[in-house]
C-alpha positions as YAML, in Angstrom:
chain: A
units: angstrom
residues:
- id: 1
  name: MET
  ca: [-220.02, 47.21, 152.61]
- id: 2
  name: THR
  ca: [-220.57, 43.61, 153.66]
- id: 3
  name: LYS
  ca: [-221.16, 42.59, 150.02]
- id: 4
  name: VAL
  ca: [-217.92, 44.30, 148.97]
- id: 5
  name: LEU
  ca: [-215.96, 42.48, 151.67]
- id: 6
  name: SER
  ca: [-217.53, 39.16, 150.65]
- id: 7
  name: PHE
  ca: [-216.62, 39.82, 147.03]
- id: 8
  name: LEU
  ca: [-213.04, 40.68, 147.99]
- id: 9
  name: SER
  ca: [-212.85, 37.51, 150.09]
- id: 10
  name: ILE
  ca: [-213.96, 35.43, 147.13]
- id: 11
  name: LEU
  ca: [-211.39, 37.09, 144.90]
- id: 12
  name: TYR
  ca: [-208.69, 36.36, 147.47]
- id: 13
  name: ILE
  ca: [-209.67, 32.69, 147.71]
- id: 14
  name: LEU
  ca: [-209.71, 32.37, 143.95]
- id: 15
  name: SER
  ca: [-206.26, 33.95, 143.70]
- id: 16
  name: VAL
  ca: [-204.92, 31.44, 146.24]
- id: 17
  name: VAL
  ca: [-206.46, 28.55, 144.30]
- id: 18
  name: VAL
  ca: [-204.97, 29.78, 141.02]
- id: 19
  name: TYR
  ca: [-201.57, 30.22, 142.67]
- id: 20
  name: ASN
  ca: [-201.63, 26.67, 144.04]
- id: 21
  name: ILE
  ca: [-202.67, 25.24, 140.70]
- id: 22
  name: ARG
  ca: [-199.76, 27.04, 139.03]
- id: 23
  name: ALA
  ca: [-197.41, 25.78, 141.73]
- id: 24
  name: VAL
  ca: [-198.54, 22.20, 141.18]
- id: 25
  name: MET
  ca: [-198.04, 22.57, 137.44]
- id: 26
  name: GLU
  ca: [-194.52, 23.86, 138.02]
- id: 27
  name: VAL
  ca: [-193.76, 20.79, 140.13]
- id: 28
  name: CYS
  ca: [-195.11, 18.69, 137.26]
- id: 29
  name: THR
  ca: [-193.04, 20.53, 134.65]
- id: 30
  name: ASP
  ca: [-191.35, 18.09, 132.26]
- id: 31
  name: ARG
  ca: [-192.76, 15.04, 134.01]
- id: 32
  name: LEU
  ca: [-196.25, 13.68, 134.49]
- id: 33
  name: CYS
  ca: [-197.96, 14.53, 137.77]
- id: 34
  name: VAL
  ca: [-198.00, 11.50, 140.07]
- id: 35
  name: ASP
  ca: [-201.10, 12.55, 142.01]
- id: 36
  name: ASN
  ca: [-203.52, 13.18, 139.16]
- id: 37
  name: PRO
  ca: [-205.47, 10.00, 138.33]
- id: 38
  name: GLU
  ca: [-207.53, 11.81, 135.69]
- id: 39
  name: VAL
  ca: [-204.41, 12.85, 133.78]
- id: 40
  name: GLU
  ca: [-202.99, 9.35, 134.20]
- id: 41
  name: ARG
  ca: [-206.13, 7.79, 132.74]
- id: 42
  name: GLU
  ca: [-206.04, 10.20, 129.78]
- id: 43
  name: ALA
  ca: [-202.41, 9.34, 129.04]
- id: 44
  name: GLU
  ca: [-203.24, 5.64, 129.17]
- id: 45
  name: LYS
  ca: [-206.26, 6.13, 126.89]
- id: 46
  name: GLN
  ca: [-203.98, 7.63, 124.28]
- id: 47
  name: TYR
  ca: [-202.11, 4.33, 124.08]
- id: 48
  name: THR
  ca: [-205.06, 2.85, 122.18]
- id: 49
  name: ASN
  ca: [-205.04, 5.74, 119.69]
- id: 50
  name: PRO
  ca: [-201.62, 5.92, 117.98]
- id: 51
  name: GLN
  ca: [-202.56, 9.21, 116.31]
- id: 52
  name: SER
  ca: [-202.79, 10.97, 119.68]
- id: 53
  name: MET
  ca: [-200.12, 9.31, 121.78]
- id: 54
  name: ALA
  ca: [-198.57, 12.52, 123.08]
- id: 55
  name: LEU
  ca: [-198.34, 12.68, 126.86]
- id: 56
  name: VAL
  ca: [-200.18, 15.57, 128.43]
- id: 57
  name: VAL
  ca: [-198.94, 17.65, 131.37]
- id: 58
  name: TYR
  ca: [-195.73, 18.85, 129.72]
- id: 59
  name: ASN
  ca: [-194.73, 22.49, 129.94]
- id: 60
  name: PRO
  ca: [-194.90, 23.89, 126.37]
- id: 61
  name: THR
  ca: [-191.29, 25.07, 126.54]
- id: 62
  name: HIS
  ca: [-190.15, 21.49, 127.13]
- id: 63
  name: ILE
  ca: [-192.00, 19.97, 124.19]
- id: 64
  name: GLU
  ca: [-190.66, 22.46, 121.67]
- id: 65
  name: PRO
  ca: [-187.86, 20.03, 120.58]
- id: 66
  name: PHE
  ca: [-190.56, 17.43, 119.86]
- id: 67
  name: LYS
  ca: [-192.20, 19.74, 117.34]
- id: 68
  name: LEU
  ca: [-189.05, 20.04, 115.23]
- id: 69
  name: PRO
  ca: [-189.22, 18.02, 112.00]
- id: 70
  name: ASP
  ca: [-185.57, 17.01, 112.47]
- id: 71
  name: ARG
  ca: [-183.08, 16.90, 115.34]
- id: 72
  name: GLN
  ca: [-179.33, 16.59, 115.11]
- id: 73
  name: PHE
  ca: [-177.08, 14.49, 117.35]
- id: 74
  name: LYS
  ca: [-173.46, 13.42, 117.42]
- id: 75
  name: PHE
  ca: [-172.50, 10.00, 118.80]
- id: 76
  name: VAL
  ca: [-169.56, 7.72, 118.03]
- id: 77
  name: ASN
  ca: [-167.96, 10.57, 116.05]
- id: 78
  name: ARG
  ca: [-170.94, 10.50, 113.74]
- id: 79
  name: ASP
  ca: [-173.55, 13.13, 112.90]
- id: 80
  name: ILE
  ca: [-177.03, 11.62, 113.17]
- id: 81
  name: SER
  ca: [-180.13, 13.35, 111.83]
- id: 82
  name: ILE
  ca: [-183.44, 12.15, 113.26]
- id: 83
  name: LYS
  ca: [-186.79, 12.83, 111.59]
- id: 84
  name: GLN
  ca: [-189.63, 13.47, 114.05]
- id: 85
  name: ASP
  ca: [-193.42, 13.51, 113.63]
- id: 86
  name: TRP
  ca: [-194.94, 14.61, 116.94]
- id: 87
  name: GLY
  ca: [-198.15, 15.86, 115.34]
- id: 88
  name: ASN
  ca: [-199.13, 12.56, 113.70]
- id: 89
  name: LEU
  ca: [-197.40, 9.80, 115.66]
- id: 90
  name: GLY
  ca: [-196.87, 11.36, 119.09]
- id: 91
  name: VAL
  ca: [-194.61, 9.57, 121.56]
- id: 92
  name: ALA
  ca: [-193.30, 7.02, 119.08]
- id: 93
  name: ALA
  ca: [-191.94, 9.65, 116.74]
- id: 94
  name: VAL
  ca: [-189.76, 11.94, 118.85]
- id: 95
  name: VAL
  ca: [-186.44, 11.65, 120.66]
- id: 96
  name: TRP
  ca: [-186.94, 11.48, 124.42]
- id: 97
  name: ASP
  ca: [-184.32, 12.43, 126.99]
- id: 98
  name: ALA
  ca: [-184.11, 8.79, 128.10]
- id: 99
  name: ALA
  ca: [-182.88, 7.82, 124.61]
- id: 100
  name: ILE
  ca: [-180.21, 10.53, 124.57]
- id: 101
  name: VAL
  ca: [-178.99, 9.61, 128.04]
- id: 102
  name: LEU
  ca: [-178.85, 5.91, 127.13]
- id: 103
  name: CYS
  ca: [-176.86, 6.64, 123.95]
- id: 104
  name: ASP
  ca: [-174.37, 8.69, 125.94]
- id: 105
  name: TYR
  ca: [-174.14, 5.96, 128.60]
- id: 106
  name: LEU
  ca: [-173.51, 3.23, 126.02]
- id: 107
  name: GLU
  ca: [-170.84, 5.21, 124.19]
- id: 108
  name: LYS
  ca: [-168.98, 6.18, 127.36]
- id: 109
  name: SER
  ca: [-169.21, 2.65, 128.79]
- id: 110
  name: VAL
  ca: [-167.74, 1.18, 125.61]
- id: 111
  name: LYS
  ca: [-165.00, 3.82, 125.53]
- id: 112
  name: LYS
  ca: [-164.08, 2.98, 129.15]
- id: 113
  name: SER
  ca: [-164.11, -0.76, 128.34]
- id: 114
  name: GLN
  ca: [-166.91, -1.24, 130.86]
- id: 115
  name: LEU
  ca: [-169.20, -2.64, 128.18]
- id: 116
  name: ASN
  ca: [-168.52, -4.62, 125.02]
- id: 117
  name: LEU
  ca: [-171.07, -4.37, 122.20]
- id: 118
  name: SER
  ca: [-168.88, -5.72, 119.42]
- id: 119
  name: ASN
  ca: [-170.73, -8.54, 117.62]
- id: 120
  name: GLN
  ca: [-173.26, -8.78, 120.44]
- id: 121
  name: ARG
  ca: [-176.81, -9.79, 119.44]
- id: 122
  name: LEU
  ca: [-178.85, -6.79, 120.57]
- id: 123
  name: ILE
  ca: [-182.55, -5.95, 120.39]
- id: 124
  name: GLU
  ca: [-184.17, -2.62, 121.18]
- id: 125
  name: LEU
  ca: [-187.81, -2.57, 122.30]
- id: 126
  name: GLY
  ca: [-190.01, 0.41, 121.46]
- id: 127
  name: ALA
  ca: [-187.26, 1.86, 119.29]
- id: 128
  name: GLY
  ca: [-189.32, 4.86, 118.12]
- id: 129
  name: THR
  ca: [-187.02, 7.04, 116.02]
- id: 130
  name: GLY
  ca: [-184.23, 4.44, 116.10]
- id: 131
  name: LEU
  ca: [-181.55, 6.65, 117.66]
- id: 132
  name: VAL
  ca: [-180.52, 4.21, 120.41]
- id: 133
  name: GLY
  ca: [-180.39, 1.22, 118.10]
- id: 134
  name: MET
  ca: [-178.32, 3.11, 115.53]
- id: 135
  name: VAL
  ca: [-175.80, 4.19, 118.16]
- id: 136
  name: ALA
  ca: [-175.57, 0.59, 119.40]
- id: 137
  name: ALA
  ca: [-174.94, -0.58, 115.82]
- id: 138
  name: LEU
  ca: [-172.23, 2.05, 115.35]
- id: 139
  name: LEU
  ca: [-170.65, 0.71, 118.53]
- id: 140
  name: GLY
  ca: [-170.39, -2.71, 116.91]
- id: 141
  name: ALA
  ca: [-173.53, -4.58, 117.93]
- id: 142
  name: ASP
  ca: [-175.63, -6.77, 115.64]
- id: 143
  name: VAL
  ca: [-178.90, -4.90, 116.16]
- id: 144
  name: ILE
  ca: [-182.61, -5.48, 115.69]
- id: 145
  name: VAL
  ca: [-184.72, -2.38, 116.30]
- id: 146
  name: THR
  ca: [-188.39, -3.08, 116.97]
- id: 147
  name: ASP
  ca: [-191.62, -1.21, 117.46]
- id: 148
  name: ARG
  ca: [-195.33, -1.39, 116.68]
- id: 149
  name: GLN
  ca: [-196.46, -1.28, 113.06]
- id: 150
  name: MET
  ca: [-197.44, 2.40, 113.13]
- id: 151
  name: ALA
  ca: [-193.85, 3.45, 113.94]
- id: 152
  name: LEU
  ca: [-191.97, 1.29, 111.43]
- id: 153
  name: GLU
  ca: [-192.06, 3.60, 108.40]
- id: 154
  name: GLN
  ca: [-190.40, 6.48, 110.22]
- id: 155
  name: LEU
  ca: [-188.00, 4.09, 111.96]
- id: 156
  name: GLU
  ca: [-186.92, 2.72, 108.58]
- id: 157
  name: ASP
  ca: [-186.57, 6.23, 107.13]
- id: 158
  name: ASN
  ca: [-184.22, 7.26, 109.94]
- id: 159
  name: VAL
  ca: [-182.10, 4.12, 109.66]
- id: 160
  name: ASN
  ca: [-181.84, 4.44, 105.88]
- id: 161
  name: LYS
  ca: [-181.00, 8.15, 106.01]
- id: 162
  name: ASN
  ca: [-178.22, 7.72, 108.55]
- id: 163
  name: LEU
  ca: [-176.80, 4.27, 107.90]
- id: 164
  name: LYS
  ca: [-177.62, 3.70, 104.22]
- id: 165
  name: PRO
  ca: [-176.67, 7.08, 102.73]
- id: 166
  name: SER
  ca: [-176.22, 5.62, 99.24]
- id: 167
  name: GLY
  ca: [-179.35, 3.53, 99.33]
- id: 168
  name: GLY
  ca: [-177.29, 0.34, 99.30]
- id: 169
  name: SER
  ca: [-176.53, -2.13, 102.06]
- id: 170
  name: THR
  ca: [-176.08, -0.77, 105.56]
- id: 171
  name: GLU
  ca: [-172.53, -0.25, 106.75]
- id: 172
  name: VAL
  ca: [-173.40, -1.76, 110.12]
- id: 173
  name: GLN
  ca: [-175.54, -4.67, 111.31]
- id: 174
  name: ILE
  ca: [-179.06, -3.34, 111.90]
- id: 175
  name: ASN
  ca: [-182.47, -4.73, 111.01]
- id: 176
  name: ILE
  ca: [-186.00, -3.43, 111.56]
- id: 177
  name: GLN
  ca: [-188.82, -5.66, 112.76]
- id: 178
  name: GLU
  ca: [-192.34, -5.27, 114.06]
- id: 179
  name: LEU
  ca: [-192.75, -6.39, 117.65]
- id: 180
  name: ASP
  ca: [-195.92, -5.87, 119.63]
- id: 181
  name: TRP
  ca: [-194.98, -6.91, 123.15]
- id: 182
  name: GLY
  ca: [-196.27, -10.29, 124.21]
- id: 183
  name: LYS
  ca: [-197.21, -11.34, 120.67]
- id: 184
  name: ASN
  ca: [-195.48, -13.77, 118.29]
- id: 185
  name: LEU
  ca: [-192.58, -14.21, 120.68]
- id: 186
  name: HIS
  ca: [-192.08, -17.75, 119.35]
- id: 187
  name: GLU
  ca: [-190.37, -16.10, 116.37]
- id: 188
  name: TYR
  ca: [-187.45, -15.29, 118.67]
- id: 189
  name: THR
  ca: [-185.95, -18.66, 119.51]
- id: 190
  name: LYS
  ca: [-182.58, -17.57, 120.87]
- id: 191
  name: PRO
  ca: [-181.92, -15.20, 123.80]
- id: 192
  name: PHE
  ca: [-180.25, -11.88, 123.05]
- id: 193
  name: ASP
  ca: [-176.96, -10.75, 124.56]
- id: 194
  name: ILE
  ca: [-178.22, -7.20, 125.11]
- id: 195
  name: ILE
  ca: [-181.76, -5.81, 125.39]
- id: 196
  name: LEU
  ca: [-182.38, -2.05, 125.37]
- id: 197
  name: GLY
  ca: [-185.40, 0.09, 126.14]
- id: 198
  name: ALA
  ca: [-185.59, 3.89, 126.41]
- id: 199
  name: ASP
  ca: [-188.69, 5.43, 128.00]
- id: 200
  name: ILE
  ca: [-190.87, 2.37, 127.46]
- id: 201
  name: ILE
  ca: [-192.17, 2.22, 131.05]
- id: 202
  name: TYR
  ca: [-195.20, 4.50, 131.19]
- id: 203
  name: ILE
  ca: [-198.42, 2.69, 130.18]
- id: 204
  name: LYS
  ca: [-199.68, 0.38, 132.92]
- id: 205
  name: GLU
  ca: [-201.67, -1.80, 130.52]
- id: 206
  name: THR
  ca: [-198.48, -2.74, 128.65]
- id: 207
  name: PHE
  ca: [-196.50, -3.81, 131.74]
- id: 208
  name: PRO
  ca: [-197.52, -7.50, 131.79]
- id: 209
  name: ASP
  ca: [-196.66, -7.93, 128.09]
- id: 210
  name: LEU
  ca: [-193.43, -5.97, 128.48]
- id: 211
  name: LEU
  ca: [-192.38, -8.22, 131.36]
- id: 212
  name: LYS
  ca: [-193.35, -11.34, 129.38]
- id: 213
  name: THR
  ca: [-191.30, -10.07, 126.43]
- id: 214
  name: LEU
  ca: [-188.22, -9.29, 128.53]
- id: 215
  name: ILE
  ca: [-188.34, -12.75, 130.07]
- id: 216
  name: HIS
  ca: [-188.76, -14.50, 126.71]
- id: 217
  name: LEU
  ca: [-185.93, -12.60, 125.00]
- id: 218
  name: SER
  ca: [-183.39, -13.15, 127.77]
- id: 219
  name: ASP
  ca: [-181.55, -15.78, 129.76]
- id: 220
  name: ASN
  ca: [-179.20, -15.41, 132.72]
- id: 221
  name: LYS
  ca: [-176.38, -14.29, 130.41]
- id: 222
  name: SER
  ca: [-178.39, -11.47, 128.84]
- id: 223
  name: VAL
  ca: [-177.97, -7.88, 130.00]
- id: 224
  name: ILE
  ca: [-180.95, -5.50, 129.90]
- id: 225
  name: PHE
  ca: [-180.63, -1.72, 130.07]
- id: 226
  name: LEU
  ca: [-183.82, 0.26, 130.71]
- id: 227
  name: SER
  ca: [-183.54, 4.05, 130.58]
- id: 228
  name: CYS
  ca: [-186.53, 5.95, 131.95]
- id: 229
  name: ARG
  ca: [-188.09, 8.68, 134.02]
- id: 230
  name: ILE
  ca: [-190.20, 7.50, 136.93]
- id: 231
  name: ARG
  ca: [-193.39, 9.49, 136.28]
- id: 232
  name: TYR
  ca: [-195.90, 7.54, 138.34]
- id: 233
  name: GLU
  ca: [-195.89, 5.30, 141.36]
- id: 234
  name: LYS
  ca: [-196.93, 2.46, 139.03]
- id: 235
  name: ASP
  ca: [-193.64, 2.90, 137.15]
- id: 236
  name: SER
  ca: [-191.74, 2.26, 140.37]
- id: 237
  name: ARG
  ca: [-193.91, -0.77, 141.01]
- id: 238
  name: PHE
  ca: [-193.00, -2.15, 137.58]
- id: 239
  name: ILE
  ca: [-189.30, -1.83, 138.40]
- id: 240
  name: GLU
  ca: [-189.99, -3.68, 141.65]
- id: 241
  name: SER
  ca: [-191.90, -6.40, 139.80]
- id: 242
  name: LEU
  ca: [-188.85, -6.99, 137.61]
- id: 243
  name: LYS
  ca: [-186.98, -8.11, 140.71]
- id: 244
  name: GLU
  ca: [-189.08, -11.27, 140.88]
- id: 245
  name: HIS
  ca: [-187.32, -12.45, 137.71]
- id: 246
  name: PHE
  ca: [-184.18, -10.30, 137.42]
- id: 247
  name: THR
  ca: [-181.39, -8.84, 139.49]
- id: 248
  name: VAL
  ca: [-182.04, -5.11, 139.04]
- id: 249
  name: THR
  ca: [-179.59, -2.33, 139.83]
- id: 250
  name: LYS
  ca: [-179.64, 1.39, 139.05]
- id: 251
  name: VAL
  ca: [-176.37, 1.98, 137.22]
- id: 252
  name: TYR
  ca: [-176.77, 5.64, 136.26]
- id: 253
  name: TYR
  ca: [-178.77, 8.74, 137.14]
- id: 254
  name: ASP
  ca: [-178.78, 11.98, 135.15]
- id: 255
  name: ALA
  ca: [-179.91, 14.77, 137.46]
- id: 256
  name: HIS
  ca: [-180.41, 17.25, 134.63]
- id: 257
  name: THR
  ca: [-183.06, 15.14, 132.90]
- id: 258
  name: ASP
  ca: [-184.19, 13.03, 135.88]
- id: 259
  name: VAL
  ca: [-183.45, 9.91, 133.83]
- id: 260
  name: ARG
  ca: [-182.40, 6.65, 135.46]
- id: 261
  name: ILE
  ca: [-180.76, 3.67, 133.79]
- id: 262
  name: TYR
  ca: [-181.48, 0.26, 135.28]
- id: 263
  name: LYS
  ca: [-179.49, -2.87, 134.53]
- id: 264
  name: ALA
  ca: [-181.31, -6.19, 134.79]
- id: 265
  name: ILE
  ca: [-180.02, -9.77, 134.58]
- id: 266
  name: ARG
  ca: [-182.25, -12.85, 134.67]
- id: 267
  name: LEU
  ca: [-182.24, -14.88, 137.85]
- id: 268
  name: CYS
  ca: [-181.26, -18.51, 137.42]
- id: 269
  name: ASN
  ca: [-184.27, -20.78, 136.99]
...
């Protein structure tokens, strides 16, 4: 009898443990778990392997859109078709919520005359699929979309498919360039009017180079918009570190996607 009771007690404890694990995973649904250093280290390790850059604690139902070969969007009265490649390129090859929210924010801000992109020199960092940069170009900006070498082929395919339908010259001002943060910044000799980044704050090892790049590409007349989820405490610390060089304000929050948009302007030297 005693053995049976002990066995039942063990089963009960195990059921409680399983329940708590499931509860924690639900809290972590659609965002990385802040209190799991092992998961954090694994996500950061993937940064060094572009073929496996997919983040890990996502609920399968929330990554289903990433697995689609194409996704359709409509911005600036224009249908935009984005090719994705989650299986091979991971995070650089899918459309994240932060990109969609930033596109919507830019379009509405321009429509309300709260933001002028016409003929503004604009650069997007970590452009990925190119959606944000293309929307900015359609809104009148003179755009450079940038990313690491491994993402450029798909980035170019998306730009050509949507903005060069005839294979000729693009109908808007948009160029594609390789930019590995912190490297070859001397090639950019003039500050940009607008700098954009969507979901580029997530790998701690890249933060120093990202900050260095933002500083180099801007002056006190530049406006930076960073759209992101805050997944880890270190992400919040990066936003705080920006305040040593920039005036930083949160200008928008989308409760549905938990995406924040920060606006940053360089402090006077």
